[in-house]
Amino acid sequence: MFTLPSSLLTLYITFLSFQFVQADCECGYTVNSTLYTDLIETDFLHLANITNDTDWQPQNYTVTPALARGPYGKNASLSNVVANPLKSQYDWAGDGVNGGDAGLQLLVRGGVPQDGLIPMAEVATARTDMLYGSFRAGMKVTGTPGTCGAFFWYFNDTQEIDMEFLSAEFNATSQPVNLVLQSPESEGAGFNAANTATFQVHQLNFTPSEGFHEYRFDWSPNAVEFYSDGVLLDTMTSAVPTAPGHITLSHWSNGDPTWSAGPPTADAILTVEYLKGYFNSSDPARQQDWSKRCVSPSAVNATCPVPEVTQAPNGNASANTFFFSLQANQTDNQTVFGSKKKSEGIALETSSTGAFNLQKMRITAIPIFLLPFLASVPTLASKHVPNAAPIPRSLDATLVEPRESVPSPTPTPHIKHLDLRQVAAGVGGAGNVAAPAQPAAQAPAAVAPAAVAAPAAEPNPTDSPTVAAGGAASATPVKSGAIGMGTLTGKIGVVNTKDAKNGAVGNGVGVEVLGILGCWVVGIVVGGGGWMGVGVAG
């Protein structure tokens, strides 16, 4: 009988260090090297019903003329928020199902209102924890005079970031956008920011009512930068907001001749193609979640750069802008388009496009004196385990299907000491679809999540094949590519975890130590995605 010294087993387990990469972009999204932990993305070109999108809350309210600070009041109604998706889900430009430009339509009704309240439209994000970030909207504003189209972030009347379009100002020689930071100074002027340092009128080199364009502002602790189609328009460094808030898309009129003018003589439509925001959260629960899922921002694929829009999003090619939420494995545990849980800050159910896609492992450090021991286990097992079959060179062994359990022929032996006769090994391949390497990023602006601790490894079922250790077919399904414990019958079993879906080949290196069913199991990823697993009953 061969007895494994307990001191060696202690070193064997204690000095193995491992990390998990939960998913691509697990640490967040970078804009100009600034890291943001959270995201909101909405593709309005393919959204059939705004009330089913839990990221957004269509507004219903009325404001008297006095409070609206104009000759007329406002009447925001869901009936003026109209989803008009493209006729084909495969297109990215063209007419919507209701005719006219596809996207989310925000209407200001034409004519003089009988009740003194001009019908208007407004939607706001359900999340109000946005503290610094990069926000962008693909919009086509109305050419009908008498409205204000607004894309803005809001905390209160003295902390607000605005990009506003006054359709009455558009003409053959003037196509302005009003860039505003509302401040205590503008409040003191009756909320007229026109004479403050944080009000700028910027002339655009295109007609905003004739096509879609991306309007964007990047908000950091020290400045707010405004962009149009990727071109910097202005930078403001005073009255920068410091509190968390939310994003609003609004189209309104109060008849004020010095601002919105109106009401319009006919229905005026502002159309939104998409809204994207990459931001830090002020919510402690979201910060804690980030600290758990982000092992190292400098790790490969842990952060993802946000692609820049540098041309107007018109036509099938340019309007097909990039969404992380439409990619596989890039928005794990984010509140993203398509999930009923997103407004609650609950993680999406993870999806799998490869057997090794969601749980990639890498090794941090293994003392060199342990390597001979690890390499000698199969040889020792063949000498001390009766009738043990040799481990084949090929990884194309029997495929163990996931989520199926076949009764083991014998129960797991219960022993008080470590006996090498109870050693079993599993070998397999693991699929991994590698994403492009991402650059290192700075720490999230202003919001500093708590120190990250590596999550404990625990067996979680997936839709991927698993590795059975010990020659028994009844392996507990575990994370993709990990070691599953069967009954240790003294046999060396070999299985294969080559991805049955796409045959992708793993490219990671890693180690996992699992304590399952009273046994220790150690798995090592070797080059090319092969797995060597060793289980020791304890």
Tab-separated table of N, CA and C in Angstrom, residues 236-290:
chain	number	residue	atom	x	y	z
A	236	MET	N	-16.534	71.205	-20.596
A	236	MET	CA	-16.875	72.098	-19.489
A	236	MET	C	-16.285	71.536	-18.203
A	237	THR	N	-15.642	72.431	-17.438
A	237	THR	CA	-14.947	71.982	-16.231
A	237	THR	C	-15.490	72.593	-14.948
A	238	SER	N	-16.496	73.445	-15.036
A	238	SER	CA	-17.116	74.006	-13.829
A	238	SER	C	-18.534	73.487	-13.705
A	239	ALA	N	-19.067	73.515	-12.475
A	239	ALA	CA	-20.424	73.031	-12.185
A	239	ALA	C	-20.619	71.582	-12.618
A	240	VAL	N	-19.545	70.784	-12.548
A	240	VAL	CA	-19.645	69.369	-12.914
A	240	VAL	C	-20.450	68.632	-11.838
A	241	PRO	N	-21.488	67.890	-12.224
A	241	PRO	CA	-22.309	67.185	-11.216
A	241	PRO	C	-21.494	66.188	-10.404
A	242	THR	N	-21.938	65.969	-9.180
A	242	THR	CA	-21.229	65.064	-8.263
A	242	THR	C	-22.131	63.998	-7.659
A	243	ALA	N	-23.400	63.978	-8.025
A	243	ALA	CA	-24.356	63.027	-7.453
A	243	ALA	C	-24.828	62.051	-8.527
A	244	PRO	N	-25.319	60.885	-8.133
A	244	PRO	CA	-25.827	59.928	-9.120
A	244	PRO	C	-27.192	60.343	-9.643
A	245	GLY	N	-27.489	59.928	-10.866
A	245	GLY	CA	-28.787	60.275	-11.450
A	245	GLY	C	-29.181	59.309	-12.546
A	246	HIS	N	-30.017	59.791	-13.486
A	246	HIS	CA	-30.544	58.927	-14.536
A	246	HIS	C	-30.528	59.648	-15.879
A	247	ILE	N	-30.753	58.885	-16.951
A	247	ILE	CA	-30.792	59.420	-18.309
A	247	ILE	C	-32.247	59.615	-18.734
A	248	THR	N	-32.505	60.707	-19.441
A	248	THR	CA	-33.844	61.006	-19.950
A	248	THR	C	-33.758	61.397	-21.425
A	249	LEU	N	-34.729	60.927	-22.199
A	249	LEU	CA	-34.954	61.353	-23.570
A	249	LEU	C	-36.308	62.036	-23.586
A	250	SER	N	-36.342	63.292	-24.024
A	250	SER	CA	-37.566	64.081	-23.905
A	250	SER	C	-37.803	64.918	-25.162
A	251	HIS	N	-39.054	65.112	-25.490
A	251	HIS	CA	-39.450	65.976	-26.612
A	251	HIS	C	-40.662	66.767	-26.134
A	252	TRP	N	-40.524	68.099	-26.030
A	252	TRP	CA	-41.554	68.884	-25.365
A	252	TRP	C	-41.649	70.293	-25.951
A	253	SER	N	-42.673	70.983	-25.512
A	253	SER	CA	-42.865	72.394	-25.854
A	253	SER	C	-43.706	73.034	-24.763
A	254	ASN	N	-43.361	74.288	-24.418
A	254	ASN	CA	-44.204	75.039	-23.480
A	254	ASN	C	-44.587	76.407	-24.040
A	255	GLY	N	-44.283	76.612	-25.335
A	255	GLY	CA	-44.649	77.872	-25.972
A	255	GLY	C	-43.759	79.043	-25.630
A	256	ASP	N	-42.687	78.820	-24.885
A	256	ASP	CA	-41.787	79.916	-24.510
A	256	ASP	C	-41.058	80.438	-25.751
A	257	PRO	N	-41.294	81.680	-26.155
A	257	PRO	CA	-40.674	82.186	-27.394
A	257	PRO	C	-39.158	82.305	-27.304
A	258	THR	N	-38.588	82.294	-26.091
A	258	THR	CA	-37.133	82.403	-25.947
A	258	THR	C	-36.440	81.047	-25.898
A	259	TRP	N	-37.241	79.969	-25.911
A	259	TRP	CA	-36.628	78.635	-25.871
A	259	TRP	C	-37.308	77.678	-26.846
A	260	SER	N	-38.300	76.930	-26.407
A	260	SER	CA	-38.892	75.914	-27.289
A	260	SER	C	-39.746	76.527	-28.392
A	261	ALA	N	-40.299	77.742	-28.124
A	261	ALA	CA	-41.305	78.334	-29.020
A	261	ALA	C	-42.492	77.374	-29.100
A	262	GLY	N	-43.290	77.468	-30.141
A	262	GLY	CA	-44.439	76.579	-30.289
A	262	GLY	C	-45.695	77.090	-29.609
A	263	PRO	N	-46.707	76.231	-29.539
A	263	PRO	CA	-46.654	74.813	-29.921
A	263	PRO	C	-46.516	74.628	-31.434
A	264	PRO	N	-46.047	73.455	-31.868
A	264	PRO	CA	-45.895	73.213	-33.303
A	264	PRO	C	-47.266	73.203	-33.984
A	265	THR	N	-47.271	73.532	-35.247
A	265	THR	CA	-48.546	73.561	-35.982
A	265	THR	C	-48.992	72.162	-36.381
A	266	ALA	N	-48.078	71.206	-36.406
A	266	ALA	CA	-48.397	69.809	-36.723
A	266	ALA	C	-47.612	68.910	-35.786
A	267	ASP	N	-48.006	67.648	-35.754
A	267	ASP	CA	-47.283	66.701	-34.899
A	267	ASP	C	-45.798	66.689	-35.266
A	268	ALA	N	-44.956	66.800	-34.259
A	268	ALA	CA	-43.507	66.788	-34.457
A	268	ALA	C	-42.938	65.506	-33.860
A	269	ILE	N	-42.021	64.869	-34.596
A	269	ILE	CA	-41.498	63.565	-34.183
A	269	ILE	C	-39.985	63.615	-34.041
A	270	LEU	N	-39.485	63.201	-32.894
A	270	LEU	CA	-38.065	62.939	-32.660
A	270	LEU	C	-37.917	61.427	-32.579
A	271	THR	N	-36.970	60.860	-33.333
A	271	THR	CA	-36.809	59.408	-33.399
A	271	THR	C	-35.445	59.001	-32.841
A	272	VAL	N	-35.449	57.958	-32.015
A	272	VAL	CA	-34.228	57.471	-31.365
A	272	VAL	C	-33.926	56.062	-31.871
A	273	GLU	N	-32.704	55.887	-32.399
A	273	GLU	CA	-32.264	54.560	-32.854
A	273	GLU	C	-31.767	53.704	-31.691
A	274	TYR	N	-30.975	54.316	-30.814
A	274	TYR	CA	-30.380	53.550	-29.716
A	274	TYR	C	-29.961	54.484	-28.600
A	275	LEU	N	-29.801	53.910	-27.443
A	275	LEU	CA	-29.201	54.597	-26.295
A	275	LEU	C	-28.187	53.639	-25.683
A	276	LYS	N	-26.992	54.152	-25.436
A	276	LYS	CA	-25.946	53.339	-24.822
A	276	LYS	C	-25.289	54.142	-23.707
A	277	GLY	N	-25.087	53.504	-22.585
A	277	GLY	CA	-24.420	54.157	-21.473
A	277	GLY	C	-23.448	53.211	-20.798
A	278	TYR	N	-22.251	53.685	-20.513
A	278	TYR	CA	-21.217	52.916	-19.818
A	278	TYR	C	-20.815	53.762	-18.620
A	279	PHE	N	-21.071	53.272	-17.425
A	279	PHE	CA	-21.023	54.135	-16.254
A	279	PHE	C	-20.616	53.366	-15.011
A	280	ASN	N	-20.326	54.116	-13.967
A	280	ASN	CA	-20.106	53.540	-12.642
A	280	ASN	C	-21.375	53.692	-11.816
A	281	SER	N	-21.585	52.742	-10.951
A	281	SER	CA	-22.797	52.729	-10.145
A	281	SER	C	-22.514	53.219	-8.730
A	282	SER	N	-23.454	53.989	-8.199
A	282	SER	CA	-23.361	54.424	-6.802
A	282	SER	C	-24.009	53.428	-5.859
A	283	ASP	N	-24.623	52.396	-6.412
A	283	ASP	CA	-25.329	51.400	-5.610
A	283	ASP	C	-24.318	50.461	-4.948
A	284	PRO	N	-24.279	50.378	-3.615
A	284	PRO	CA	-23.315	49.489	-2.957
A	284	PRO	C	-23.441	48.039	-3.403
A	285	ALA	N	-24.658	47.591	-3.703
A	285	ALA	CA	-24.840	46.206	-4.137
A	285	ALA	C	-24.160	45.968	-5.482
A	286	ARG	N	-24.257	46.946	-6.407
A	286	ARG	CA	-23.606	46.807	-7.700
A	286	ARG	C	-22.082	46.892	-7.539
A	287	GLN	N	-21.622	47.722	-6.643
A	287	GLN	CA	-20.186	47.822	-6.410
A	287	GLN	C	-19.642	46.516	-5.838
A	288	GLN	N	-20.395	45.931	-4.926
A	288	GLN	CA	-19.966	44.656	-4.348
A	288	GLN	C	-19.961	43.559	-5.403
A	289	ASP	N	-20.962	43.576	-6.261
A	289	ASP	CA	-21.023	42.586	-7.331
A	289	ASP	C	-19.806	42.722	-8.247
A	290	TRP	N	-19.433	43.964	-8.549
A	290	TRP	CA	-18.248	44.193	-9.392
A	290	TRP	C	-16.994	43.642	-8.721
